[in-house]
Tab-separated table of N, CA and C in Angstrom:
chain	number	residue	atom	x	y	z
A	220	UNK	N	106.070	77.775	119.505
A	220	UNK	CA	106.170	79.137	120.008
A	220	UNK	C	107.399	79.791	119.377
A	221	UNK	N	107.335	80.674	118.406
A	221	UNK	CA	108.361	82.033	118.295
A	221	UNK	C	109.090	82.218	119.265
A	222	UNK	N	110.435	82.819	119.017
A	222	UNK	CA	111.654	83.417	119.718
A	222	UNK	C	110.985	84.332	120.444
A	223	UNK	N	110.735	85.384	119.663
A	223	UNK	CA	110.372	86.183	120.476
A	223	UNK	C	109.297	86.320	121.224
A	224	UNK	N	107.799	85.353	121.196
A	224	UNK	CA	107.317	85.122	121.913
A	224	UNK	C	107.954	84.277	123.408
A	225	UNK	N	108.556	83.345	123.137
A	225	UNK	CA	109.113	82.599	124.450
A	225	UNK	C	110.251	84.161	125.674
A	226	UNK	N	110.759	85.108	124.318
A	226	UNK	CA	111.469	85.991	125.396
A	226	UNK	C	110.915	86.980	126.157
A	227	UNK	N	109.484	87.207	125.514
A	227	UNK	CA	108.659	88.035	126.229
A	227	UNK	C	107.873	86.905	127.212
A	228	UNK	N	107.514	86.171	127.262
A	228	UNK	CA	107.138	84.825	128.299
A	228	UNK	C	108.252	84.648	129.208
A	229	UNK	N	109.542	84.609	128.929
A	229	UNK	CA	110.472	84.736	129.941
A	229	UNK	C	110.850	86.005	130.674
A	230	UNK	N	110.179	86.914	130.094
A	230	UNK	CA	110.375	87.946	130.812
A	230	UNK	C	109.742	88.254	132.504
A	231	UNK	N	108.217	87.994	131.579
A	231	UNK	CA	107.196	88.210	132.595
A	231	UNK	C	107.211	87.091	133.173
A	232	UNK	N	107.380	86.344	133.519
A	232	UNK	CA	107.722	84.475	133.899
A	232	UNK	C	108.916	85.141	134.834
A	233	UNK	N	109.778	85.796	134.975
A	233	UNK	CA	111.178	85.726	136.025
A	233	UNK	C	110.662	87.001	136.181
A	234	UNK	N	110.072	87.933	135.860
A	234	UNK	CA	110.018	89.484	136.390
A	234	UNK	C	109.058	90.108	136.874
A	235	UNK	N	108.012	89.075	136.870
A	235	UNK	CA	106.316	89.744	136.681
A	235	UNK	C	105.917	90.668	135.759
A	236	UNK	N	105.041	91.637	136.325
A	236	UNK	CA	104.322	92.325	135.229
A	236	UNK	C	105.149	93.286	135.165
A	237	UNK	N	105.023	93.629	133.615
A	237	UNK	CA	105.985	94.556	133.539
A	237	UNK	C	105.534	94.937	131.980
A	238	UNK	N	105.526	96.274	131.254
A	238	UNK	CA	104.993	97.111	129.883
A	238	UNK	C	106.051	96.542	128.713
A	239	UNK	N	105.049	96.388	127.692
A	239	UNK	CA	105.754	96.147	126.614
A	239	UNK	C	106.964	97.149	126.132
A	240	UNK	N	106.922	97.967	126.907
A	240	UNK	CA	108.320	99.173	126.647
A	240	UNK	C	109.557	98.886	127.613
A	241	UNK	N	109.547	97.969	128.885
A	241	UNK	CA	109.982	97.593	129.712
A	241	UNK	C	110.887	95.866	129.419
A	242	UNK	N	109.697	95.596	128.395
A	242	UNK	CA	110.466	94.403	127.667
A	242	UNK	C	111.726	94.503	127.156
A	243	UNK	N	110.843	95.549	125.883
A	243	UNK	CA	111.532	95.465	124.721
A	243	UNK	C	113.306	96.373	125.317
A	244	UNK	N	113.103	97.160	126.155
A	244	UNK	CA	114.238	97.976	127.169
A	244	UNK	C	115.537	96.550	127.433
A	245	UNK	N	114.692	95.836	128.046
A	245	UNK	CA	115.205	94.564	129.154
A	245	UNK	C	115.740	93.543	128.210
A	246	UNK	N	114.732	93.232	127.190
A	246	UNK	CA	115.427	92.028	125.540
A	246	UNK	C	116.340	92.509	125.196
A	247	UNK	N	116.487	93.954	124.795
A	247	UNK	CA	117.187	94.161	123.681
A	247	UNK	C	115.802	93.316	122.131
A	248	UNK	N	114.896	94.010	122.475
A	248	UNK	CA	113.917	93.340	121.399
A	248	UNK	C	113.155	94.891	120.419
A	249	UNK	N	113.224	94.917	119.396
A	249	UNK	CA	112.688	95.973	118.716
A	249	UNK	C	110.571	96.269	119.200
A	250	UNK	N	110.862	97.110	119.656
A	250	UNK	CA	109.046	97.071	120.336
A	250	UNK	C	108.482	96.559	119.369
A	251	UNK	N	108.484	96.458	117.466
A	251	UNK	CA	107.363	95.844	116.721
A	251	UNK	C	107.176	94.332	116.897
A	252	UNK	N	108.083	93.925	117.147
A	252	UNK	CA	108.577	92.204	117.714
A	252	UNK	C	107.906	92.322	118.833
A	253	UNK	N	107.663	93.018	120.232
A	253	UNK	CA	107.453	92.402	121.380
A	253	UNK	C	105.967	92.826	121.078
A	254	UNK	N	105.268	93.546	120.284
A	254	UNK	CA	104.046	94.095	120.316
A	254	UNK	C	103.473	92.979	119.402
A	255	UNK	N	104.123	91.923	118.334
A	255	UNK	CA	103.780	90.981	117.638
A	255	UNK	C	103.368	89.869	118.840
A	256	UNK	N	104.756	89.838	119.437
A	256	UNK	CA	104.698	88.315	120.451
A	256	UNK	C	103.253	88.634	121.437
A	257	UNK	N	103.186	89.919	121.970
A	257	UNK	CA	102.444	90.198	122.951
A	257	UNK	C	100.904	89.575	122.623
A	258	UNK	N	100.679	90.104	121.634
A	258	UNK	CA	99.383	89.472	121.024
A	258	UNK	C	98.971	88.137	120.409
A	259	UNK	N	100.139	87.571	119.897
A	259	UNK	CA	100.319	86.153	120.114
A	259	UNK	C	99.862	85.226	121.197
A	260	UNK	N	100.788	86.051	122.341
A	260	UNK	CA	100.673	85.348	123.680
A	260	UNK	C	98.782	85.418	124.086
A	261	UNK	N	98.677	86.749	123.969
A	261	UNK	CA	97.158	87.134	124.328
A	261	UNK	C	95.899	86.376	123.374
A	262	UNK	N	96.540	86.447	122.444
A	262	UNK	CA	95.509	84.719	121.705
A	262	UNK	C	95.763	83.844	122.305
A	263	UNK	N	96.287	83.307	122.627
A	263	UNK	CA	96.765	82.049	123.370
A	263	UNK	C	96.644	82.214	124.408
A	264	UNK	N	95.876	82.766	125.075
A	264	UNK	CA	95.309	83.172	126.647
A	264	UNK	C	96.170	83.219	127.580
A	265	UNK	N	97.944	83.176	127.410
A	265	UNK	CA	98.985	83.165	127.968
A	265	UNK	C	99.291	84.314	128.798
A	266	UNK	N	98.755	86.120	128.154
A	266	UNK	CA	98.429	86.847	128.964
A	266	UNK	C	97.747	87.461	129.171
A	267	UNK	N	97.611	88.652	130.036
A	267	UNK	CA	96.175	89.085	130.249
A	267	UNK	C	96.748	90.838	130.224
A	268	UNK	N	96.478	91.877	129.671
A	268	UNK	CA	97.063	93.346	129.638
A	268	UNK	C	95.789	94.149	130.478
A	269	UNK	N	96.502	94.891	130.977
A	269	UNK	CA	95.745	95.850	131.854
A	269	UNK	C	96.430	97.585	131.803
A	270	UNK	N	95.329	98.243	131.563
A	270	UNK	CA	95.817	99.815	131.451
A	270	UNK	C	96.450	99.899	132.743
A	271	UNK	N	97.469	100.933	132.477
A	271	UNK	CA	98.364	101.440	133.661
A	271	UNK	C	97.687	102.578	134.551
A	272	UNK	N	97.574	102.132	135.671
A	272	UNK	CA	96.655	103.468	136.210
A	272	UNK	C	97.390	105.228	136.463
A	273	UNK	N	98.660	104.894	136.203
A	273	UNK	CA	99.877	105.952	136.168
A	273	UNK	C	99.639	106.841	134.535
A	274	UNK	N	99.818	105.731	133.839
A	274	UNK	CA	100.492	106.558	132.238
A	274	UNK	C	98.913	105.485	131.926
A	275	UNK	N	97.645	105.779	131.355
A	275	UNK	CA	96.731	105.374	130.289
A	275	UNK	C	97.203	105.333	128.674
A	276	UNK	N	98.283	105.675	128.863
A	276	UNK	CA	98.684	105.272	127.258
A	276	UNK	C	99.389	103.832	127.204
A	277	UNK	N	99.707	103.848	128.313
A	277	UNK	CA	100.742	101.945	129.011
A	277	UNK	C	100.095	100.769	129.474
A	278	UNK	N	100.021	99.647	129.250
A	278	UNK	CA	99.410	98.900	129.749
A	278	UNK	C	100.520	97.946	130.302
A	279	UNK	N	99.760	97.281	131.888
A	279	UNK	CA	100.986	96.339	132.253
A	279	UNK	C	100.445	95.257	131.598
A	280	UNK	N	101.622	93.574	131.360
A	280	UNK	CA	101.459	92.994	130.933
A	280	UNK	C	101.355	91.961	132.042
A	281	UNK	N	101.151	90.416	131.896
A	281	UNK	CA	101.069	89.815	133.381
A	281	UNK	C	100.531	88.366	132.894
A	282	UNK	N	100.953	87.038	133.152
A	282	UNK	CA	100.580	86.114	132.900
A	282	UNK	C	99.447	85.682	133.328
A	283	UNK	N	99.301	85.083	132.165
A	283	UNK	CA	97.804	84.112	133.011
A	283	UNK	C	98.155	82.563	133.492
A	284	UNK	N	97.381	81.975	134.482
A	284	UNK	CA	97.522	80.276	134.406
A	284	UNK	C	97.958	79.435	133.320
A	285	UNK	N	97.668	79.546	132.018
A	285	UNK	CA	98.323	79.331	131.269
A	285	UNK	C	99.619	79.479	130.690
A	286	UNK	N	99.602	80.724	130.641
A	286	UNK	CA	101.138	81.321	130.431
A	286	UNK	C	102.377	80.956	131.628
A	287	UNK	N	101.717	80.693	133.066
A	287	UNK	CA	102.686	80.675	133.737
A	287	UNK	C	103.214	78.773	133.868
A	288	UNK	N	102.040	78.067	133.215
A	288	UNK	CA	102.243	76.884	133.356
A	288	UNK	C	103.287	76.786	132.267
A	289	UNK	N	103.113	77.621	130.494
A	289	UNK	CA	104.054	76.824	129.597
A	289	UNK	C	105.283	77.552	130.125
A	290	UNK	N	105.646	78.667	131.124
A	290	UNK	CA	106.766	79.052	131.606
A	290	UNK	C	107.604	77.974	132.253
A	291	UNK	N	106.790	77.954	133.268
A	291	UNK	CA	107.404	76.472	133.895
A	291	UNK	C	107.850	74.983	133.067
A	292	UNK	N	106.878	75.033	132.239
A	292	UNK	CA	107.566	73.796	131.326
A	292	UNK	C	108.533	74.325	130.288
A	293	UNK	N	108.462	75.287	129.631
A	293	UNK	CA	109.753	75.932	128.887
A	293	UNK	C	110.988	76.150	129.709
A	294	UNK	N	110.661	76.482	130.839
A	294	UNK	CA	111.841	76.763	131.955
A	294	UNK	C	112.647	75.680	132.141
A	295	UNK	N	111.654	74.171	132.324
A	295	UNK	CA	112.688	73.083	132.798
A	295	UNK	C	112.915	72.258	131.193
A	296	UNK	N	112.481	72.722	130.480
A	296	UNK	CA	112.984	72.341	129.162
A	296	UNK	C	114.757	73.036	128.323
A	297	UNK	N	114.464	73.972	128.925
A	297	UNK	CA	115.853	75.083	129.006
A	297	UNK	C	116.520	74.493	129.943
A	298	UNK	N	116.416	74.089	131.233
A	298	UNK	CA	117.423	73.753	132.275
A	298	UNK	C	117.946	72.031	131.562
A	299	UNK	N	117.033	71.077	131.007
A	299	UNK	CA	117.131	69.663	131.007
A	299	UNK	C	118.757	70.153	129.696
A	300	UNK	N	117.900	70.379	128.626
A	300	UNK	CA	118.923	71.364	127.764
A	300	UNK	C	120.665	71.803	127.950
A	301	UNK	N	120.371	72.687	128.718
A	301	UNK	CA	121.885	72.962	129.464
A	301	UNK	C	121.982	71.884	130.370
A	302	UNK	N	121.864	71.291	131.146
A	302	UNK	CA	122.600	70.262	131.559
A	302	UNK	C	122.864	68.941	130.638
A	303	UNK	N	122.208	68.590	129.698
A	303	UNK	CA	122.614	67.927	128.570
A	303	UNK	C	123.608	68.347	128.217
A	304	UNK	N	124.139	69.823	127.573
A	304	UNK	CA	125.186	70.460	126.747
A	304	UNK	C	126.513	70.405	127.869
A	305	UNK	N	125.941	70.462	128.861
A	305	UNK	CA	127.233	70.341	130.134
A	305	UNK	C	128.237	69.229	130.274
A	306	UNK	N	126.485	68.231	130.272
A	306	UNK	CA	127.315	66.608	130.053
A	306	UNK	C	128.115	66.612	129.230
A	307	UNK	N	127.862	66.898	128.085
A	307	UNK	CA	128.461	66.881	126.748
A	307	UNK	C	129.851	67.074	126.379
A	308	UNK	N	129.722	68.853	127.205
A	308	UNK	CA	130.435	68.868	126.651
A	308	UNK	C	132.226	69.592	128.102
A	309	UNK	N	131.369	69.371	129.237
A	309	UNK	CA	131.718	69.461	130.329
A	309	UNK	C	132.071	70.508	130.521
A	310	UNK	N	131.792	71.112	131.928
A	310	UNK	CA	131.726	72.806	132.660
A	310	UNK	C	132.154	73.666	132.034
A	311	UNK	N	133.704	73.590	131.743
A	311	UNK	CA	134.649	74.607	131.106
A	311	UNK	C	134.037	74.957	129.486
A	312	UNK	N	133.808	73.761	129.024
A	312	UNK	CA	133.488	74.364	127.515
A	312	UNK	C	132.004	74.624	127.240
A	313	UNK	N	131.101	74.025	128.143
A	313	UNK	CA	130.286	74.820	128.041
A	313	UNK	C	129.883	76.403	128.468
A	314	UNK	N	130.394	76.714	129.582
A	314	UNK	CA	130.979	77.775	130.006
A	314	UNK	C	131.139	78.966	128.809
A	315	UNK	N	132.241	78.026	128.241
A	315	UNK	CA	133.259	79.204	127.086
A	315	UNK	C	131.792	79.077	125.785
A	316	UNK	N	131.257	78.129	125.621
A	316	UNK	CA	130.434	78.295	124.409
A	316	UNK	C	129.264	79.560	124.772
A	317	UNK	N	128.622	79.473	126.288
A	317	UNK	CA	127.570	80.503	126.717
A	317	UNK	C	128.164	81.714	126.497
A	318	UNK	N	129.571	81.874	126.814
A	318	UNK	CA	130.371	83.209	126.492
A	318	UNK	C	130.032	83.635	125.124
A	319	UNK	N	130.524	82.509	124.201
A	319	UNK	CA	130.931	82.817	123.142
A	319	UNK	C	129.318	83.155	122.463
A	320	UNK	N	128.254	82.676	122.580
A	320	UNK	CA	127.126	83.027	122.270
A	320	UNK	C	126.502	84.103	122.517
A	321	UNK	N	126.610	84.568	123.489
A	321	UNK	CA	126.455	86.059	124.353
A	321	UNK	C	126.947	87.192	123.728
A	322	UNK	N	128.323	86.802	123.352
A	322	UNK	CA	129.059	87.883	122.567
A	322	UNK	C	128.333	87.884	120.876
A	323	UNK	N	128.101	86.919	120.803
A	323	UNK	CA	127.398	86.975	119.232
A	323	UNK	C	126.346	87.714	119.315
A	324	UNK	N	125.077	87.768	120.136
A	324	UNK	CA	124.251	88.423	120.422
A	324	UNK	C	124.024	90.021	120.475
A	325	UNK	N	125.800	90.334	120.820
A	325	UNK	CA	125.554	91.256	121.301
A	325	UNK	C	125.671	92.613	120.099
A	326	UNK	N	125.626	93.992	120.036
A	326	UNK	CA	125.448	94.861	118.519
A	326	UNK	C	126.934	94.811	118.966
């Protein structure tokens, strides 16, 4: 799975349904990226899109059984992860490394 597929899966996975304009708002993800992942995911039967009954130009987005199962296993694959890096490298410096990554991220 792509980056940016797993961040649009984590989106809707911790936020529910929510528009590919709402993503890309919430990532910090360029909409051609979340409109790539989106359809990715939707081959992969991960989600399911539905017109917005508000705005017909919007569709919400929304997991399927599938999608919410590889959430859950990506989720505790991310948690096993950081607590590995913790062990490692213990509270404080992992701490300062999440900082320090965050700030890289950021424009």
């Amino acid at each position: 799975m792509l980056r940016t597929e797993w961040r649009v899966l984590f989106h809707l996975g911790r936020h529910g349904d929510m528009s590919a304009k709402e993503i890309s708002e919430s990532a910090s993800i360029h909409k051609t990226k979340v409109s790539r992942a989106v359809r990715a995911l939707e081959e992969k039967r991960f989600l399911a899109r539905v017109t917005s009954a508000e705005d017909r130009r919007s569709e919400r987005l929304s997991l399927r059984p599938p999608g919410q199962e590889a959430f859950r296993r990506l989720s505790a694959a991310a948690q096993d992860y950081e607590a590995a890096l913790e062990r490692h490298l213990g509270k404080r410096d992992a701490r300062k490394l999440r900082e320090l990554l965050k700030r890289l991220g950021q424009p």
